[in-house]
Amino acid sequence: MADPDQTAPALKPSTVAVHAGRPPREVDQPFNEPVTFASTYVAGGDLEYGRYANPTWTAFETALGELEGGRCLAFASGLAAVSVLLDLVGHEALVVAPSTAYQGTLGQLADLEMRGRVRTKLVEMHDTEAAVAACDDAALVWIETPSNPNLDVADLDPIVEAAHEAGAYVVVDNTFATPLLQTPLAQGADVVLHSATKYLAGHSDVVMGALVTRDDELFTILKQRRDLLGAIPGPMETWLALRGLRTLHLRVERSQANAAELARRLEGHPAVSLVRYPGFGGMVSIELAAGALAADLLPRKTRLWVHATSLGGVESSMERRRRWKAESPTVDESLVRLSVGIEDVEDLWADVSSALDDLT
Ligand SMILES: *Cc1c(COP(=O)(O)O)cnc(C)c1O
């Protein structure tokens, strides 16, 4: 942050989201770090080349690093960050991962396993006993909580403890919760992963990822992998993501309030057989009594809610997850994932409830 006062009490996350990663507060300095379009820098300094460093990345990384409580690296996408992490483990090492999680993460793991690069063990991470038992012999334990799209919540403390006893790294995909609702590094996780595409950027206009770690040695390894693989974001995308991050707390607060209210009302709708809502965050998944066909129809009947994949934008959107061939068979055929935005909750309810009425 600009001019940190070491004696001041720690700032609250919403203040950090607004202020962290600003240029120095000096006469004629801009409020915001500009977009630096540069492939190279005049020699003799630390930046050197555009694949190694960019001042716009640094501003974003400072802000997200402060929010998560570690050192951050920006990546080209969430999945670029996933691939750098999976690259950490040795040949044929054991990766323990959730049986239901973001399909791209599970897809990368399945691909690595098929090629003999790693071994994988899939468990239900919200089944703490099973998760803890699976950690034995692991090199990497992957947790996503709440999970995509079933919104199951893992109990981090005992799993982190068991993983560390086995000498494994613990990665937590914190995309759904955001650092405002959960800070896994403070609970002992080694790395936090974000698809910044979602809540952090928040306006459905950027694809970007990030990793955050407290461990300097791990940070150096991950930075080296990013340098070598070139999995870097564009400066414009990074600037947009930081612009989005400035209002993260307001967006999360509003979409969470909307989501909690909609989850409560959806419980009472006859077309809905199950509401999955972990009690926090802006994501709600529902399963429909009338099955897959009804779930395919629902997003086509809404006028306000957009039928689209992805999540975490200011606009509410929804989709039936199993319309994707790659989605895990552990996800119900009738599951519709709702990304609740920041609109007026009454407008959202009127739209989704009348679409649901049409299905009964
Ligand atoms: C979207 C998503 C990813 C992948 O991120 P991209 O930015 O799309 O590459 C990873 N994890 C979760 C939980 C996601 O929702």
Coordinates of C-alpha atoms and ligand atoms in Angstrom, one line a residue:
M1 CA 0.0 0.0 0.0
A2 CA 1.0 3.6 -0.4
D3 CA 2.6 5.0 2.7
P4 CA 1.9 2.1 5.1
D5 CA 1.9 3.3 8.7
Q6 CA 3.4 0.4 10.6
T7 CA 1.9 1.6 13.9
A8 CA -1.7 1.8 12.6
P9 CA -4.1 -1.0 13.3
A10 CA -4.6 -3.4 10.4
L11 CA -7.1 -2.1 7.9
K12 CA -10.4 -3.9 7.2
P13 CA -10.7 -5.9 4.0
S14 CA -13.1 -3.4 2.3
T15 CA -10.6 -0.6 3.0
V16 CA -7.8 -2.7 1.6
A17 CA -9.8 -3.5 -1.5
V18 CA -10.1 0.3 -2.1
H19 CA -6.6 1.4 -1.2
A20 CA -4.1 -1.3 -1.8
G21 CA -1.8 -1.3 -4.8
R22 CA -2.1 2.5 -5.5
P23 CA 0.8 4.6 -6.8
P24 CA 2.7 6.6 -4.1
R25 CA 0.6 9.5 -2.7
E26 CA 2.7 12.3 -4.1
V27 CA 2.0 15.5 -5.9
D28 CA 0.7 14.8 -9.5
Q29 CA 0.8 11.1 -9.1
P30 CA -2.3 9.4 -10.6
F31 CA -4.7 7.7 -8.2
N32 CA -4.5 4.5 -10.2
E33 CA -1.6 2.6 -11.6
P34 CA -1.7 3.2 -15.4
V35 CA -1.9 0.4 -18.0
T36 CA 1.7 -0.2 -18.9
F37 CA 2.0 -1.7 -22.4
A38 CA 5.6 -2.8 -22.6
S39 CA 7.4 -5.8 -24.1
T40 CA 10.7 -4.7 -22.7
Y41 CA 12.4 -2.2 -20.3
V42 CA 15.6 -0.2 -20.5
A43 CA 18.3 -2.5 -19.0
G44 CA 19.9 -2.1 -15.6
G45 CA 16.8 -2.4 -13.4
D46 CA 14.5 -5.2 -12.0
L47 CA 11.8 -5.3 -14.7
E48 CA 13.9 -6.4 -17.7
Y49 CA 11.3 -8.0 -20.0
G50 CA 7.5 -8.1 -20.4
R51 CA 7.2 -11.8 -19.6
Y52 CA 8.9 -11.3 -16.2
A53 CA 7.3 -8.1 -14.9
N54 CA 4.8 -5.4 -15.5
P55 CA 3.9 -2.5 -13.1
T56 CA 0.1 -3.0 -13.8
W57 CA 0.5 -6.7 -12.6
T58 CA 2.3 -5.5 -9.5
A59 CA -0.6 -3.1 -8.6
F60 CA -3.1 -5.9 -8.9
E61 CA -0.9 -8.4 -7.1
T62 CA -0.3 -6.0 -4.2
A63 CA -4.0 -5.6 -3.7
L64 CA -5.0 -9.2 -4.0
G65 CA -1.9 -10.3 -1.9
E66 CA -3.0 -8.0 0.9
L67 CA -6.6 -9.3 0.8
E68 CA -5.5 -12.9 1.0
G69 CA -2.6 -12.3 3.3
G70 CA 0.3 -13.5 1.1
R71 CA 2.3 -12.8 -2.0
C72 CA 0.3 -12.9 -5.3
L73 CA 1.1 -13.7 -8.9
A74 CA -1.2 -12.8 -11.7
F75 CA -1.8 -15.4 -14.5
A76 CA -3.4 -15.5 -17.9
S77 CA -6.4 -17.4 -16.6
G78 CA -7.5 -19.5 -13.7
L79 CA -6.6 -22.6 -15.6
A80 CA -3.1 -21.3 -16.4
A81 CA -2.6 -21.0 -12.7
V82 CA -4.0 -24.5 -12.2
S83 CA -1.5 -26.0 -14.6
V84 CA 1.5 -24.2 -13.0
L85 CA 0.4 -25.7 -9.6
L86 CA -0.1 -29.2 -10.9
D87 CA 3.4 -28.9 -12.4
L88 CA 4.8 -28.6 -8.8
V89 CA 4.6 -32.2 -8.0
G90 CA 7.1 -34.9 -9.0
H91 CA 6.6 -37.7 -11.6
E92 CA 3.8 -40.1 -10.6
A93 CA 3.2 -38.2 -7.3
L94 CA -0.3 -38.5 -5.8
V95 CA -2.7 -35.6 -6.1
V96 CA -5.8 -35.8 -3.9
A97 CA -8.7 -33.8 -5.4
P98 CA -12.4 -33.4 -5.0
S99 CA -14.7 -35.7 -6.9
T100 CA -16.8 -32.7 -7.8
A101 CA -15.0 -29.5 -8.7
Y102 CA -14.5 -27.0 -11.5
Q103 CA -14.5 -29.2 -14.6
G104 CA -11.4 -27.6 -16.1
T105 CA -9.3 -28.5 -13.0
L106 CA -10.5 -32.1 -13.0
G107 CA -10.0 -32.2 -16.8
Q108 CA -6.3 -31.2 -16.4
L109 CA -5.9 -33.8 -13.7
A110 CA -7.5 -36.5 -15.7
D111 CA -5.3 -35.7 -18.7
L112 CA -2.1 -35.8 -16.6
E113 CA -3.2 -39.1 -15.1
M114 CA -3.9 -40.6 -18.5
R115 CA -0.4 -39.7 -19.6
G116 CA 1.1 -41.2 -16.5
R117 CA 2.4 -37.9 -15.2
V118 CA 0.6 -38.0 -11.8
R119 CA -1.6 -40.4 -9.8
T120 CA -4.9 -39.0 -8.6
K121 CA -7.3 -39.9 -5.8
L122 CA -10.7 -38.3 -6.0
V123 CA -12.7 -37.9 -2.7
E124 CA -15.7 -36.0 -1.5
M125 CA -13.9 -33.1 0.3
H126 CA -17.0 -32.3 2.4
D127 CA -16.7 -35.8 3.9
T128 CA -14.0 -34.8 6.3
E129 CA -13.2 -38.3 7.4
A130 CA -12.7 -39.5 3.8
A131 CA -10.7 -36.4 2.9
V132 CA -8.4 -36.8 5.9
A133 CA -7.9 -40.5 5.2
A134 CA -7.0 -39.8 1.5
C135 CA -4.2 -37.4 2.4
D136 CA -1.9 -40.2 3.4
D137 CA 0.9 -40.4 0.8
A138 CA -0.3 -37.3 -1.1
A139 CA 2.1 -34.7 -2.6
L140 CA -0.7 -32.2 -3.3
V141 CA -4.1 -31.9 -1.8
W142 CA -6.5 -29.8 -3.9
I143 CA -9.6 -28.2 -2.2
E144 CA -12.3 -26.2 -3.7
T145 CA -14.8 -24.7 -1.2
P146 CA -17.6 -24.0 -1.8
S147 CA -17.2 -26.4 -4.7
N148 CA -18.4 -25.8 -8.2
P149 CA -21.3 -26.5 -8.9
N150 CA -22.6 -28.5 -5.9
L151 CA -21.6 -25.8 -3.4
D152 CA -20.3 -28.3 -0.9
V153 CA -18.1 -26.9 1.9
A154 CA -14.9 -28.5 3.1
D155 CA -13.7 -28.3 6.7
L156 CA -10.2 -26.8 6.0
D157 CA -8.5 -27.2 9.4
P158 CA -8.4 -31.1 9.7
I159 CA -7.7 -31.6 6.0
V160 CA -4.8 -29.1 6.0
E161 CA -3.4 -30.8 9.1
A162 CA -3.6 -34.3 7.6
A163 CA -2.1 -33.0 4.3
H164 CA 0.8 -31.4 6.1
E165 CA 1.5 -34.5 8.1
A166 CA 1.9 -36.3 4.8
G167 CA 4.2 -33.5 3.6
A168 CA 1.8 -32.4 0.9
Y169 CA 1.1 -28.9 -0.4
V170 CA -2.5 -27.7 0.2
V171 CA -4.1 -25.6 -2.6
V172 CA -7.5 -24.0 -2.0
D173 CA -9.4 -22.7 -5.0
N174 CA -11.0 -19.6 -3.4
T175 CA -12.9 -18.4 -6.5
F176 CA -16.4 -18.8 -5.0
A177 CA -15.8 -17.4 -1.5
T178 CA -13.4 -14.6 -2.4
P179 CA -11.0 -13.3 0.3
L180 CA -13.8 -11.4 1.9
L181 CA -15.6 -14.5 3.1
Q182 CA -12.7 -16.9 3.5
T183 CA -8.9 -16.6 3.8
P184 CA -7.4 -20.1 3.5
L185 CA -3.8 -19.0 3.9
A186 CA -4.7 -18.0 7.5
Q187 CA -6.0 -21.5 8.0
G188 CA -2.7 -23.0 6.9
A189 CA -3.2 -23.6 3.2
D190 CA 0.0 -23.2 1.1
V191 CA -1.5 -21.6 -2.0
V192 CA -4.8 -19.9 -2.8
L193 CA -6.0 -20.0 -6.4
H194 CA -8.4 -17.6 -8.1
S195 CA -10.2 -17.5 -11.4
A196 CA -10.1 -13.6 -11.3
T197 CA -12.4 -13.9 -14.3
K198 CA -15.2 -14.3 -11.7
Y199 CA -15.9 -12.2 -8.6
L200 CA -12.5 -10.4 -8.4
A201 CA -12.9 -8.7 -11.8
G202 CA -16.6 -9.0 -11.5
H203 CA -17.9 -7.5 -14.7
S204 CA -17.8 -10.4 -17.2
D205 CA -15.2 -8.7 -19.3
V206 CA -11.9 -10.4 -18.3
V207 CA -10.3 -13.8 -18.3
M208 CA -7.5 -13.9 -15.7
G209 CA -6.2 -16.0 -12.8
A210 CA -4.0 -15.6 -9.7
L211 CA -2.1 -17.5 -7.1
V212 CA -1.3 -16.3 -3.6
T213 CA 1.2 -17.9 -1.2
R214 CA 2.8 -17.0 2.2
D215 CA 5.9 -19.1 1.5
D216 CA 8.7 -17.1 -0.1
E217 CA 10.4 -20.3 -1.5
L218 CA 7.1 -21.4 -3.1
F219 CA 6.5 -17.9 -4.4
T220 CA 9.9 -18.0 -6.2
I221 CA 9.2 -21.5 -7.7
L222 CA 5.8 -20.3 -8.9
K223 CA 7.2 -17.1 -10.3
Q224 CA 9.9 -19.1 -12.2
R225 CA 7.2 -21.3 -13.7
R226 CA 5.2 -18.3 -14.8
D227 CA 8.3 -16.8 -16.3
L228 CA 9.2 -20.0 -18.2
L229 CA 5.7 -21.0 -19.3
G230 CA 4.7 -17.4 -20.2
A231 CA 1.3 -17.9 -18.6
I232 CA 1.0 -14.1 -18.1
P233 CA -2.1 -11.8 -18.3
G234 CA -2.2 -8.8 -20.6
P235 CA -1.8 -5.4 -18.9
M236 CA -5.2 -4.2 -20.0
E237 CA -6.9 -7.3 -18.5
T238 CA -5.0 -6.8 -15.3
W239 CA -6.1 -3.2 -15.1
L240 CA -9.7 -4.2 -15.6
A241 CA -9.4 -6.8 -12.9
L242 CA -8.0 -4.3 -10.4
R243 CA -10.7 -1.8 -11.4
G244 CA -13.2 -4.5 -10.5
L245 CA -11.5 -5.4 -7.3
R246 CA -12.0 -1.9 -5.9
T247 CA -15.7 -2.7 -5.5
L248 CA -15.4 -6.4 -4.6
H249 CA -16.8 -5.9 -1.0
L250 CA -19.9 -4.0 -2.3
R251 CA -20.6 -6.5 -5.0
V252 CA -20.1 -9.6 -2.7
E253 CA -22.3 -8.0 0.0
R254 CA -25.1 -7.4 -2.4
S255 CA -25.0 -10.6 -4.4
Q256 CA -24.7 -12.5 -1.1
A257 CA -27.8 -10.8 0.3
N258 CA -29.7 -11.4 -2.9
A259 CA -28.5 -15.1 -3.0
A260 CA -29.6 -15.8 0.6
E261 CA -33.1 -14.3 0.0
L262 CA -33.5 -16.2 -3.3
A263 CA -32.3 -19.4 -1.8
R264 CA -35.0 -19.0 1.0
R265 CA -37.8 -18.3 -1.5
L266 CA -36.6 -21.1 -3.9
E267 CA -37.0 -23.6 -1.1
G268 CA -40.7 -23.0 -1.2
H269 CA -41.1 -23.3 -5.0
P270 CA -42.8 -26.6 -6.1
A271 CA -40.7 -26.9 -9.2
V272 CA -37.5 -27.0 -7.1
S273 CA -36.6 -30.3 -5.5
L274 CA -33.3 -29.2 -3.9
V275 CA -31.7 -25.9 -3.1
R276 CA -27.9 -25.9 -2.6
Y277 CA -26.8 -22.8 -0.7
P278 CA -23.9 -23.0 1.7
G279 CA -25.2 -20.0 3.7
F280 CA -22.7 -17.5 2.2
G281 CA -21.6 -16.2 -1.1
G282 CA -23.5 -15.3 -4.3
M283 CA -23.8 -18.8 -5.8
V284 CA -27.0 -20.9 -5.5
S285 CA -27.6 -24.2 -7.3
I286 CA -31.0 -25.7 -7.6
E287 CA -32.2 -29.2 -8.8
L288 CA -35.6 -29.4 -10.5
A289 CA -38.3 -31.9 -9.8
A290 CA -39.1 -32.2 -13.5
G291 CA -35.5 -33.2 -14.4
A292 CA -33.0 -32.4 -17.1
L293 CA -35.4 -31.1 -19.8
A294 CA -36.9 -28.6 -17.4
A295 CA -33.4 -27.6 -16.3
D296 CA -32.5 -26.9 -20.0
L297 CA -35.7 -24.9 -20.4
L298 CA -35.4 -22.7 -17.3
P299 CA -32.5 -20.4 -18.5
R300 CA -34.4 -20.0 -21.9
K301 CA -37.5 -18.7 -20.1
T302 CA -36.0 -16.0 -18.0
R303 CA -35.8 -12.4 -19.4
L304 CA -33.4 -10.8 -16.9
W305 CA -31.2 -13.7 -15.9
V306 CA -28.8 -14.3 -18.7
H307 CA -28.4 -17.9 -20.0
A308 CA -24.6 -18.2 -19.9
T309 CA -21.7 -20.1 -18.3
S310 CA -19.3 -18.4 -16.0
L311 CA -20.2 -16.5 -12.8
G312 CA -19.4 -13.7 -10.4
G313 CA -20.5 -10.9 -12.6
V314 CA -22.7 -8.0 -11.6
E315 CA -25.4 -9.5 -13.9
S316 CA -27.3 -12.6 -12.8
S317 CA -26.8 -15.6 -15.0
M318 CA -27.7 -19.3 -15.0
E319 CA -27.1 -22.6 -16.8
R320 CA -27.7 -26.3 -16.5
R321 CA -24.3 -27.6 -15.8
R322 CA -24.7 -31.1 -17.3
R323 CA -25.2 -29.4 -20.7
W324 CA -21.4 -29.6 -20.8
K325 CA -20.1 -33.1 -21.8
A326 CA -17.1 -32.5 -19.6
E327 CA -19.1 -31.8 -16.4
S328 CA -18.7 -34.4 -13.7
P329 CA -21.3 -37.2 -13.6
T330 CA -21.5 -36.5 -9.8
V331 CA -23.5 -33.4 -10.7
D332 CA -27.2 -34.0 -11.0
E333 CA -28.7 -33.8 -14.5
S334 CA -31.3 -31.3 -13.4
L335 CA -28.9 -29.0 -11.6
V336 CA -29.1 -25.3 -12.6
R337 CA -26.3 -23.1 -11.3
L338 CA -27.4 -19.6 -10.5
S339 CA -24.8 -16.8 -10.3
V340 CA -26.7 -14.1 -8.4
G341 CA -25.8 -10.6 -9.4
I342 CA -26.4 -7.2 -7.8
E343 CA -29.7 -6.3 -9.3
D344 CA -32.8 -5.6 -7.2
V345 CA -33.8 -8.9 -5.6
E346 CA -37.5 -8.4 -6.3
D347 CA -36.8 -8.2 -10.1
L348 CA -34.7 -11.3 -9.9
W349 CA -37.3 -13.2 -8.0
A350 CA -40.2 -12.1 -10.3
D351 CA -38.2 -13.3 -13.3
V352 CA -37.0 -16.7 -12.0
S353 CA -40.2 -17.5 -10.2
S354 CA -42.4 -16.9 -13.2
A355 CA -40.0 -19.0 -15.4
L356 CA -40.3 -21.8 -12.8
D357 CA -44.1 -21.4 -12.6
D358 CA -44.1 -22.2 -16.4
L359 CA -42.3 -25.5 -15.7
T360 CA -44.8 -26.8 -13.1
Ligands
LIG1 C1 -13.8 -20.5 -13.8 C2 -13.1 -21.3 -12.7 C3 -11.8 -21.7 -12.9 C4 -11.0 -21.5 -14.1 O1 -10.7 -20.2 -14.4 P1 -10.6 -19.5 -15.8 O2 -10.3 -18.1 -15.5 O3 -11.9 -19.7 -16.6 O4 -9.4 -20.2 -16.5 C5 -11.2 -22.4 -11.8 N1 -11.9 -22.6 -10.6 C6 -13.1 -22.3 -10.5 C7 -13.8 -22.6 -9.2 C8 -13.8 -21.6 -11.5 O5 -15.1 -21.2 -11.3

